[in-house]
Amino acid sequence: MNHPVNHPKDLRGHIAALEALGDLKRVRREVSWDLEAAAITRLSYERTAPAPLFENVGGAEPGFRLMGAPASLSSAPGKPLARVALSLGLPPELTAAQLVDTLAATRDLPPVPPRLVPRDQAPCKQNVLLGEDATLERFPIPRVHEQDGGRYLNTWGIIVARTPDGSWTNWSIARIMMIDGKRMTGLVIPPQHIGLIWQEWVKIGKPMPYALVQGGDPAIPFVGGIPLPDGVDEAGYIGALHGEPVEVVKCELSDLEVPAGAEVVIEGHLSVERSAVEGPFGEFAGYVPDEASHQPVYTVECITHRDAPIWPIVAEGRPVDEFHTVTGVGIAADVLHDLRAAGLPVTTAWSPLRAASHWLVLTVPANWRELLPDTDSDTDTDSDIDSQEFVHRIGEVMAGGSRGGRLHARVFVLDDDVDPADDTDLLWALATRIHPTDRAEVWHGPIHPLMNCYHPDERAAMTGPVVLHDGLQPAPGQGRMPHSSFAEAYPAPIRRRVLDHWDDEA
């Protein structure tokens, strides 16, 4: 595995990389934090336009900025995943399969712990606000959707939390809503990691110290949004990905450590009680539900920030935005790692971005029957039967311990003559290889509570079905049909002649 070279160390480096690629738009006119900045960001997703950097935010302190769409699809021609790749410090031309392979392979590397730097080497310490000065009212915190329950300050930042015994430090993303200048609330739901760690503090009856980080190394929010196993520190994973440690600095009020290059760091405690009403919020499925819930309260006790800070925002909604790119790539990498670790031959995994993280596609090589361990294929003459056995084994791994294995409602298993990241290729394969009713296996168990395709009672109980669809073709030489495509339906001399004369004038 090749480590990234000259990867951006902070959000400003990421912005510079996007600008060099022609994938950044500086918005210099005055823009309001109240819906307008989010509306521009949302339209940039839907038009696959450059990422907007808002340099004049009305109602905020002079020089305080917002940045939208930091890791969505890129406007750079021929490089749709450039923002995603650059977020990870990887070349912008990487394919979907290469991105997923890199993240899956990083799981098996030894973690590289973060490196503690002095305060005077940490840009996030340029301004330290305490007491009444530590108020959210100073910052251009956006209202994202008109129907939201409030202004959402955390859509692309990480929450730093640690178990009471100090054995696990977690960096994760969860939405957080501003209540007022000194209080916030957000989703704290087990089995999400922030919920698991918070429960440990509830058991001992003490509020949980936290730090909320905006900005920093662009890999930080990306990795904070992918499903690493319980107990794995994201900082060590990012260090392994980059081949060098992440630089961190001590918080002002606790022993927590935060990325030294962060734009803004908010410190305080998370209450033991669920005493605040949070939501609704327009989520990744593409709808704004009318649901709210009682959640704990984050107190704001200290804020540190860089000069002229940049606050990143994600205007989450219909695909494709950062939830779909980050969660899609991250969960696919998690599942791919676990299936390969179980010895199953899988070419790649991909969560189709426009399916709003509700589908997962796995592709396998044509000779998977020879590669599948512990199978005597000589005893099976019906290729459909042994393909169903293969799909069942995949289901066992995904249901039995893979953290990402139950985070999609439907899983499609296809041959790798299809590129699952090519929507045209994928739609054709799903339409022609997935039987309307047969060759599907239902696995009941835990589900993601924000998946819109489930019934309300299933979402409330966080339990429901995940369906695995067997779309595998017969073995080569046993009835597999060639494609009626340019690449397969015509001999090589004809193809060459057609291509040689393709640009000839009429």
PDB file of C-alpha atoms in Angstrom, residues 4 59 149 247 310 331 382 414 440 459:
ATOM      1  CA  PRO A   4      -0.322   9.529   0.575  1.00  0.00           C
ATOM      2  CA  GLY A  59     -24.233  38.307  10.970  1.00  0.00           C
ATOM      3  CA  GLY A 149     -35.485  22.177  14.550  1.00  0.00           C
ATOM      4  CA  GLU A 247      -0.540  16.208  15.331  1.00  0.00           C
ATOM      5  CA  ILE A 310     -13.490  28.443   8.440  1.00  0.00           C
ATOM      6  CA  ILE A 331     -19.010   1.014   4.911  1.00  0.00           C
ATOM      7  CA  ASP A 382     -26.732 -26.602 -10.564  1.00  0.00           C
ATOM      8  CA  LEU A 414     -22.935  -9.657  -8.874  1.00  0.00           C
ATOM      9  CA  ALA A 440     -33.118 -13.648  -2.214  1.00  0.00           C
ATOM     10  CA  ARG A 459     -36.909   2.221  12.926  1.00  0.00           C
TER      11      ARG A 459
END
